[in-house]
XYZ file of C-alpha atoms in Angstrom:
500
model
C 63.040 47.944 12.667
C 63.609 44.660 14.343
C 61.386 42.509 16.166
C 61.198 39.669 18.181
C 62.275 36.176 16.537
C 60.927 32.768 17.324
C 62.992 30.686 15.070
C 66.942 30.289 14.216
C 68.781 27.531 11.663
C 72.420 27.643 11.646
C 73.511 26.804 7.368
C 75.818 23.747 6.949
C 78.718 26.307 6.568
C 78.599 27.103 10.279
C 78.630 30.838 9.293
C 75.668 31.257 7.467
C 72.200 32.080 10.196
C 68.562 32.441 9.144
C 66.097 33.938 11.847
C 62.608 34.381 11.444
C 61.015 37.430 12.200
C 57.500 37.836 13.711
C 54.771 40.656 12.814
C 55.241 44.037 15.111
C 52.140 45.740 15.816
C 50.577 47.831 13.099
C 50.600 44.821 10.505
C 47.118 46.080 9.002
C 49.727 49.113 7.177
C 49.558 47.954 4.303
C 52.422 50.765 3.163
C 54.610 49.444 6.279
C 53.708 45.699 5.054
C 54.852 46.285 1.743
C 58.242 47.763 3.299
C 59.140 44.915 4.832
C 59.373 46.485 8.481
C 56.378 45.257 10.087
C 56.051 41.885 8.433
C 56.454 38.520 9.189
C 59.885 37.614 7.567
C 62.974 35.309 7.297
C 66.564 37.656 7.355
C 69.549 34.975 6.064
C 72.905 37.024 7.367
C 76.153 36.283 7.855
C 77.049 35.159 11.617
C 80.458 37.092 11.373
C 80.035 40.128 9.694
C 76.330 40.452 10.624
C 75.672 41.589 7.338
C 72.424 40.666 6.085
C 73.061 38.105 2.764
C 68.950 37.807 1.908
C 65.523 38.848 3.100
C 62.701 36.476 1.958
C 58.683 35.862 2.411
C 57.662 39.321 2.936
C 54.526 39.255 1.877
C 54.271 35.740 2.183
C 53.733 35.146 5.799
C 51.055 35.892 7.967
C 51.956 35.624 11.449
C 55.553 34.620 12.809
C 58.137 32.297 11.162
C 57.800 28.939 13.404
C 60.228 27.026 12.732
C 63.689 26.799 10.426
C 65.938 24.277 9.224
C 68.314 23.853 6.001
C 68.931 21.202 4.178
C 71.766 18.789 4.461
C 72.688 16.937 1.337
C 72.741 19.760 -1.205
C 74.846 21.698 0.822
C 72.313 23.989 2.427
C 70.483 25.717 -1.202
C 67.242 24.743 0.316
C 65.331 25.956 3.606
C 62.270 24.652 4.868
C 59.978 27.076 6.686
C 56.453 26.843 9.092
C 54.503 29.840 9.158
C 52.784 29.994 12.195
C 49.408 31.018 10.573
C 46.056 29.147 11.227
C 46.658 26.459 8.269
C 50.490 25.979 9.363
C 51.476 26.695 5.505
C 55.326 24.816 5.215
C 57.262 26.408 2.144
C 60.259 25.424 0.768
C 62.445 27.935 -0.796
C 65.691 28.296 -2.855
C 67.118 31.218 -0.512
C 69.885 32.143 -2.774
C 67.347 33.537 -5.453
C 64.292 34.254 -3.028
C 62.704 31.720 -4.500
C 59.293 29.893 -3.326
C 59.455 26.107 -4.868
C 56.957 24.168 -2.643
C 54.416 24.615 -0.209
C 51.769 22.417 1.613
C 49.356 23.097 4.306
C 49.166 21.366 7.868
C 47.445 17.231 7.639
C 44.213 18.165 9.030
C 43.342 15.313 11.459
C 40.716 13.013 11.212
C 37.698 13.372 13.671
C 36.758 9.886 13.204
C 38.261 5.844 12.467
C 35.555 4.237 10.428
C 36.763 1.351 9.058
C 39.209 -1.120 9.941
C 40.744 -4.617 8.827
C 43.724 -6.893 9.849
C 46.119 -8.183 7.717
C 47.784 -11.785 7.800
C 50.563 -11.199 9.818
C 48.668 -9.132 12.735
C 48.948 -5.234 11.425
C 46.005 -3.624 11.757
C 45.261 -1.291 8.946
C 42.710 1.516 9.360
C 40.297 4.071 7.414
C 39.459 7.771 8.378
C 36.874 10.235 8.065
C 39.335 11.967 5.508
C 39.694 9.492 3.184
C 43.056 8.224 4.369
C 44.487 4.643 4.940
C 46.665 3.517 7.775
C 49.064 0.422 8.701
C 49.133 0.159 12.388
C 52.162 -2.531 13.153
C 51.340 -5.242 14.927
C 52.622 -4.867 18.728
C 53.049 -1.013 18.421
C 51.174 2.027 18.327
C 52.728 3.881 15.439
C 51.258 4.096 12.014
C 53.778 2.033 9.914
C 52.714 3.547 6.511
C 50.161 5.821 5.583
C 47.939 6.515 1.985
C 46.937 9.746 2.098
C 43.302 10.757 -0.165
C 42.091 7.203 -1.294
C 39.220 8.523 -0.948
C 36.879 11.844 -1.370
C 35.475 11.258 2.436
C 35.151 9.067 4.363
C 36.099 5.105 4.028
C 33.466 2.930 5.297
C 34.668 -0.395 4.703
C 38.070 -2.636 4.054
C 38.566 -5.895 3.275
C 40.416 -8.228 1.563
C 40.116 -9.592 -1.593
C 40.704 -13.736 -1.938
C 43.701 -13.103 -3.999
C 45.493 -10.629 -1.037
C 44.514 -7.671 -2.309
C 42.970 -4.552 0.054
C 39.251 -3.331 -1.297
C 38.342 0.243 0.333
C 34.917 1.521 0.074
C 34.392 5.225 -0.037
C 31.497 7.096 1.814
C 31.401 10.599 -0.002
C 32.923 9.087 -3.426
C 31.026 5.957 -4.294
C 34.247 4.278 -5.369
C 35.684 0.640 -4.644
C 39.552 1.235 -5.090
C 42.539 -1.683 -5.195
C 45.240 -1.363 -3.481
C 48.291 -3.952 -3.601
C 50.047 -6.011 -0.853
C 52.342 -2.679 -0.093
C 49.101 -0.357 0.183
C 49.537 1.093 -3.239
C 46.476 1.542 -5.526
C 46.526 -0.501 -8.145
C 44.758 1.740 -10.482
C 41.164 -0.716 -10.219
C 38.394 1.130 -9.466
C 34.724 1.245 -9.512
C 32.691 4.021 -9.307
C 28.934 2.916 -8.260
C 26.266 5.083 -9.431
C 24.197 7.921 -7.102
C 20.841 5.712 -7.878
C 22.715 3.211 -5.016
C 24.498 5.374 -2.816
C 27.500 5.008 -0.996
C 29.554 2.430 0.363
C 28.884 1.219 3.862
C 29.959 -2.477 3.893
C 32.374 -4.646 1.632
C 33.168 -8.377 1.287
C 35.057 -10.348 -1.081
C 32.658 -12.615 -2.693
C 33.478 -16.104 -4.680
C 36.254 -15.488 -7.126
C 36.953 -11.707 -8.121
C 33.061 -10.945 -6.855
C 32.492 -8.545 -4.708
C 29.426 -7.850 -2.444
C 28.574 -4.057 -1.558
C 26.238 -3.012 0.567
C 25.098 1.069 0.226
C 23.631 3.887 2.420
C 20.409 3.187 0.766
C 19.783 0.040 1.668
C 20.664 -1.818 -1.043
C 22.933 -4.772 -1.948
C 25.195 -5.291 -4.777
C 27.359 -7.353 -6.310
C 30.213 -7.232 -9.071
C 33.603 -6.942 -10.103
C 36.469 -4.356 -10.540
C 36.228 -3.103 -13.873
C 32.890 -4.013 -14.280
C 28.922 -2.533 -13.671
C 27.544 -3.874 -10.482
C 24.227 -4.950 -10.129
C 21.701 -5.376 -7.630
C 20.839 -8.429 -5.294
C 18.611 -6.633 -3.191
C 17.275 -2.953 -3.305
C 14.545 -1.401 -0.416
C 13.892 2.283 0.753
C 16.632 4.248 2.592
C 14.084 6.132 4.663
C 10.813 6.192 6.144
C 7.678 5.018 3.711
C 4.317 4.880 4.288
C 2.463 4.379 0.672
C 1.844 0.920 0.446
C -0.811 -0.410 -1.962
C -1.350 -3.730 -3.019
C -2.243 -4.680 -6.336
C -6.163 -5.693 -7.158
C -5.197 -8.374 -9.544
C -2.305 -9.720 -8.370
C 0.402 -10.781 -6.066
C 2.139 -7.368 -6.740
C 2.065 -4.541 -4.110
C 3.574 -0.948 -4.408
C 5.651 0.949 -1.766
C 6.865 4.866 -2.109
C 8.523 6.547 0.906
C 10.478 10.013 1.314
C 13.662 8.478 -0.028
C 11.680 9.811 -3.561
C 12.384 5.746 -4.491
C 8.820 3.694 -6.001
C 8.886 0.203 -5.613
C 6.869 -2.337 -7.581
C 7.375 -6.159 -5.677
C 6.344 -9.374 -6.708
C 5.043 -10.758 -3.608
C 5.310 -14.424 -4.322
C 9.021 -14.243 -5.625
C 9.828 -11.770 -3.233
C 11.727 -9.766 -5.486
C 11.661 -6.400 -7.190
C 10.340 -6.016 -10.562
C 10.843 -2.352 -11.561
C 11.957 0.855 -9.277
C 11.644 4.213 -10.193
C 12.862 7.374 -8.568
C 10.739 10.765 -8.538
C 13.319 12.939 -6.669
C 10.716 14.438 -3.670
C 9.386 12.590 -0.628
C 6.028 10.617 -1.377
C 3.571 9.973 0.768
C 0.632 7.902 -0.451
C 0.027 5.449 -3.585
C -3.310 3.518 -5.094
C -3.670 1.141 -7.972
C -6.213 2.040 -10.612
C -8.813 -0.635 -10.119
C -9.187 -3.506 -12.096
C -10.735 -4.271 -16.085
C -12.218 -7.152 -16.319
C -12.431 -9.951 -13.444
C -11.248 -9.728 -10.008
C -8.688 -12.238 -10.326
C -6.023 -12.657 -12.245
C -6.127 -15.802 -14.698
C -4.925 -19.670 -14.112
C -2.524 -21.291 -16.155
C -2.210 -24.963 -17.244
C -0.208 -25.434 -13.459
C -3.266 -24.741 -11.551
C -1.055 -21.558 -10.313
C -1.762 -17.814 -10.712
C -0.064 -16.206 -14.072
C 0.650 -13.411 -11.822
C 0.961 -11.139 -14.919
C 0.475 -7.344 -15.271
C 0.528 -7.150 -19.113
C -3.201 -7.560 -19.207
C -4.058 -5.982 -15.637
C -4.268 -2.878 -13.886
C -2.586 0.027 -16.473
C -1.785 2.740 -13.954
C -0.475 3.701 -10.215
C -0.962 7.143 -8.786
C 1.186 8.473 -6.140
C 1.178 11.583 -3.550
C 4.108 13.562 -2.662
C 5.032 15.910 0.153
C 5.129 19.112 -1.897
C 1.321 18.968 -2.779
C 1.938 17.083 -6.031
C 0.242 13.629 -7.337
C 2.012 11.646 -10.204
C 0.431 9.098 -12.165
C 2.482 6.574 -13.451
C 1.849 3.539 -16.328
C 2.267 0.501 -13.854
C 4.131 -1.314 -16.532
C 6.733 0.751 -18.268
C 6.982 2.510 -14.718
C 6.970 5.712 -16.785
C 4.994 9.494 -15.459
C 1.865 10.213 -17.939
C 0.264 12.423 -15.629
C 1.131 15.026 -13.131
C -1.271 17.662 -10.941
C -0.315 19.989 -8.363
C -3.081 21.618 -5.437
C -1.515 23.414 -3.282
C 2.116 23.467 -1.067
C 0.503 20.978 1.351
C 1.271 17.093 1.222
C -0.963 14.854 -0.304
C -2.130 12.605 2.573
C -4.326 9.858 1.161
C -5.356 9.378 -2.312
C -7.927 6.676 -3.976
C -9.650 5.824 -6.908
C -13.226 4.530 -7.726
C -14.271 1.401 -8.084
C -15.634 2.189 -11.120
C -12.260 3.864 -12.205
C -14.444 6.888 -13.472
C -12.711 8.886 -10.507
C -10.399 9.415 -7.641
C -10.067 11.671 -4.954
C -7.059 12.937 -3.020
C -6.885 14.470 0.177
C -4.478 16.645 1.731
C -2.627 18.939 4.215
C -4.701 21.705 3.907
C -8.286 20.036 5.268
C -9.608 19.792 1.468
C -10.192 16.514 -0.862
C -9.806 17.164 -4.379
C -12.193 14.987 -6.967
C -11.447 14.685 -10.506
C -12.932 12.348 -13.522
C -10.403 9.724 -14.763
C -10.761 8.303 -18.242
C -8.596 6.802 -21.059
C -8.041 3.696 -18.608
C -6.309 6.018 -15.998
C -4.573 7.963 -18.292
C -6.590 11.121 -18.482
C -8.105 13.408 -15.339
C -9.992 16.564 -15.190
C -11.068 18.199 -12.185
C -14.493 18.418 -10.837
C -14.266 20.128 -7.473
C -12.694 20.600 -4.223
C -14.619 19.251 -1.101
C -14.067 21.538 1.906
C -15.349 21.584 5.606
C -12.586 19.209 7.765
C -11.321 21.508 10.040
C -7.788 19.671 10.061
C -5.746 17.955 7.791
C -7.531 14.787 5.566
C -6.449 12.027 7.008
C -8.343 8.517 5.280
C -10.553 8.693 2.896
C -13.148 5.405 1.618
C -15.495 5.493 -1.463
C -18.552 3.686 -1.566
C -18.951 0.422 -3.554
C -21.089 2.395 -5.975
C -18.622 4.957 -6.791
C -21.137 7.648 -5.537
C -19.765 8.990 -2.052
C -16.725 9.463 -0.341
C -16.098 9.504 3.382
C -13.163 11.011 5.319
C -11.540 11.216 8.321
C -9.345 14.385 9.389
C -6.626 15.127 11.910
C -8.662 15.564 14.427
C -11.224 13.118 14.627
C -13.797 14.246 12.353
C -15.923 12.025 10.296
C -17.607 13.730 7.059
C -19.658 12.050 3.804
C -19.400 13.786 0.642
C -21.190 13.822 -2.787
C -18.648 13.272 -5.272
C -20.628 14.115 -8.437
C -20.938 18.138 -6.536
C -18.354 17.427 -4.013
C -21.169 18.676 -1.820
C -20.938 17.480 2.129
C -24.003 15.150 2.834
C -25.675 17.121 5.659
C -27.367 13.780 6.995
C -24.803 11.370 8.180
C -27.389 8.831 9.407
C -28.352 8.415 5.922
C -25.456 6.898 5.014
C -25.356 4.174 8.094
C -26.182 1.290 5.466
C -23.697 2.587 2.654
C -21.092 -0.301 1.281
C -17.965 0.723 1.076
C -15.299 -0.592 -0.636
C -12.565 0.040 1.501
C -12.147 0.251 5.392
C -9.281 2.807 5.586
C -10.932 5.394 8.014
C -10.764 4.137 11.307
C -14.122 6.078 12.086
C -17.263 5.418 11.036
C -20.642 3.179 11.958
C -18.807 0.011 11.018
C -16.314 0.734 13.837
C -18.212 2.688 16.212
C -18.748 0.070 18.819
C -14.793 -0.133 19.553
C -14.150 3.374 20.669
C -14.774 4.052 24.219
C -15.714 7.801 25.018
C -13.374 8.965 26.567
C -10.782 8.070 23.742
C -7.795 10.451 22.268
C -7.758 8.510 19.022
C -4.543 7.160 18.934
C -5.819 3.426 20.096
C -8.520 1.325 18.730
C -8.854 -1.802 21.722
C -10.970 -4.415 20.199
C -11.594 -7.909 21.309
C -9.924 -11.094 20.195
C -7.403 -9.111 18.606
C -3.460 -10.919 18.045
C -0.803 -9.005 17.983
C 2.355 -10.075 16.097
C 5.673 -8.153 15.912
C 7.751 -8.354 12.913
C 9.689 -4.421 12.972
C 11.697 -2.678 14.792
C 10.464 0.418 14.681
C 6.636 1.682 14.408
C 4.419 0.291 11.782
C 3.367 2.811 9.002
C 0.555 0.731 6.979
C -0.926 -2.547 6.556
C -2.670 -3.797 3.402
C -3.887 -7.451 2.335
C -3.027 -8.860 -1.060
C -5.693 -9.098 -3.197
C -6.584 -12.356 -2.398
C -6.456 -12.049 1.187
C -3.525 -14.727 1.030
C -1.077 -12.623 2.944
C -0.604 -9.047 4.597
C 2.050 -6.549 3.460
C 3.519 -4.391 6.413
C 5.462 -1.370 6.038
C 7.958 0.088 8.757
C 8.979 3.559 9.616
C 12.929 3.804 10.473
C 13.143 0.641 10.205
C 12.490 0.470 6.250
C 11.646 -3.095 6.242
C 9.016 -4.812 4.353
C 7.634 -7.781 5.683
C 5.021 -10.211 4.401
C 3.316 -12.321 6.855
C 0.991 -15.516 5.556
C -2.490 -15.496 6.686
C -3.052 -19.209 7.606
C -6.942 -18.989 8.805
């Protein structure tokens, strides 16, 4: 049998032809496959007594020979050969003995530049979506050289280093890699760790520093060879637990990124983070021992300590769970799951003797707390909101809870029973000590009836804008000194100074 060829290389010798062959129909036989008839194929023969000197890559190919070509130097022992398959396999074979000796697939093209740099003298050097590095010559359009898999993924950033040297930052990877003046790697790398994410932005900082900034919103700094640490760290997605500390100038953030902050407010820096690995949704300090206010030092300022303070945090999570954690060695000592809803709003007592949690799935969950935080056991489940619990208040006695659900509804409970108070005028004169539902008689005056819920317009209200994206909660310090804000896509976390 003999079918159409596509290809033809004429050996050094002038005598000596290779052809490729293409499949014939019927290539699914796998008995005509095997016999060489039907498949894709290269026949080397001699040009002048037609005689056929080798048959080779049956078997091998899978859809018609492409292209052929010999080599030149070595006399011809070598042909190159492109299958026309969907990868574009090249192979390399010693034809004498039938022998395969290389092979390599087709460069799969990058769908994206993501990164680019210039050098001194004008070249412009560029990184891809697949990891690669390119020297664009200055005045042309060619790639000039090429570095092929710095990187697993994409590069995000290049940049130079003070002493000449190229930095690439990798995307997928997490690695910082050092290549020389000619584009070679030097063999210095970094790998950052997974806690950080990858890299998005590089510069070369004083000396051999370098300054990294990641996909998760952090900023680093370091050197090849070395650890990098952090100069600033934040959430790398939306939050909306914020809770301010009752003692001090500490406040807590927790967001879907699974990351929990713990700030000091008047440093503006971060004193511990911990990660929990699912989204959170809600967070509340156990309420204080002892006085309201945290101690003064020989300064006449605030020791703004913890040690003696507030001994736990609990936080609510998307997949139903709460976590308590110790607020000091940032470490879990309690865990409780209700139900495959996310926790929605979650509080303590004053008293500390209790703390309720709301949820997803319309119910508030009460349980006793003792053992300074450290020990809960469940009382009851209160159940009647027709949507999902919203905010939830306790009353400065510790005795009731109020809550607000999805869809506007306002209910008191009984937390010793977890018993609905049938009587809601009864409780017009309650204290509470918190003002998180946004219904109730303290606020009544503000809503106008025909309201969807979404606004409350008050008068001789200020606005001030700060984010650029919506604003997911608002708490004041302790002291009233300043207001935290947390923002949605925007992941920022301002603090804004309350002046009068």
């Amino acid at each position: 049998l003999f079918f159409c060829h596509f290809s033809l290389a004429i050996h050094p010798d002038r005598i000596t032809i290779a052809t490729g062959q293409s499949a014939g129909l019927g290539t699914s036989d796998a008995k005509v496959r095997r016999g060489g008839g039907l498949s894709p194929h290269i026949r080397i023969w001699n040009s002048v007594s037609l005689e056929t000197l080798h048959v080779i890559g049956i078997g091998i190919f899978e859809n018609s020979v492409a292209c052929l070509a010999f080599s030149k130097t070595d006399g011809g022992s070598m042909i190159a050969v492109i299958d026309e398959a969907a990868n574009h396999t090249i192979t390399v074979w010693d034809w004498q003995k039938s022998r395969r000796i290389a092979e390599t697939k087709k460069y799969e093209k990058p769908k994206f530049v993501l990164s680019m740099v210039f050098a001194e003298n004008g070249d412009l050097i560029t990184g891809d979506s697949n990891g690669n590095i390119f020297l664009w010559t200055r005045g042309s359009n060619r790639i000039g050289h090429a570095v092929l898999g710095v990187h697993v993924g994409g590069i995000f950033a290049l940049t130079f280093s003070k002493d000449g040297h190229l930095l690439s930052g990798g995307g997928k990877d997490c690695r910082i890699v050092q290549l020389d003046t000619n584009l070679d790697p030097t063999g210095m790398a970094v790998e950052l760790s997974s806690w950080y994410g990858p890299v998005r932005t590089l510069i070369s900082g004083p000396g051999e520093m370098i300054i990294v900034g990641t996909t998760q919103g952090d900023i680093l700094r370091g050197r090849l060879g070395e650890d990098f640490s952090p100069l600033v760290q934040g959430h790398s997605d939306e939050f909306w637990a914020l809770s301010a500390h009752p003692q001090s100038h500490h406040f807590l953030t927790a967001g879907r990124d699974g990351n929990v902050f713990l700030w000091d407010s008047l440093t503006r820096r971060l004193v511990w983070a911990e990660n929990l690995s699912e989204e959170l949704t809600c967070a509340a300090f156990y309420p204080p021992i002892g006085p309201s206010s945290p101690t003064i030092n020989q300064n006449g300022r605030h020791n703004n300590d913890l040690a003696d303070s507030v001994p736990v945090v609990a936080v609510g999570t998307a997949s139903g769970r709460w976590i308590v954690l110790d607020a000091l060695l940032h470490q879990v000592i309690a865990a409780h799951h209700e139900s495959n809803e996310p926790i929605q709003c979650i509080a303590f007592s004053p008293n500390g003797q209790f703390i309720a949690i709301g949820g997803r799935d319309n119910s508030i969950y009460v349980y006793s707390v003792s053992a300074r935080g450290t020990k809960y056991v469940r009382l009851g489940k209160c159940s009647g909101h027709s949507s999902f619990v919203l905010h939830l208040d306790w009353s400065e006695d510790s005795q009731c809870i109020r809550s607000v659900s999805g869809d506007y509804e306002l209910l008191f409970w009984s937390a010793s029973n977890c018993k609905q108070i049938a009587s809601p005028s009864s409780m017009r004169d309650v204290r509470w000590a918190t003002q998180s539902c946004h219904l109730g008689f303290e606020v009544a005056g503000i809503w106008p009836p025909d309201s969807d819920g979404t606004d409350i317009n008050a008068s001789k209200s200020r606005s001030y804008r700060g984010h650029s994206s919506h604003v997911t909660n608002v708490n004041f310090l302790f002291d009233d000194s300043r207001v935290i804000s947390a923002g949605g896509s925007d992941t920022a976390i301002l603090q804004w100074e309350v002046i009068s």
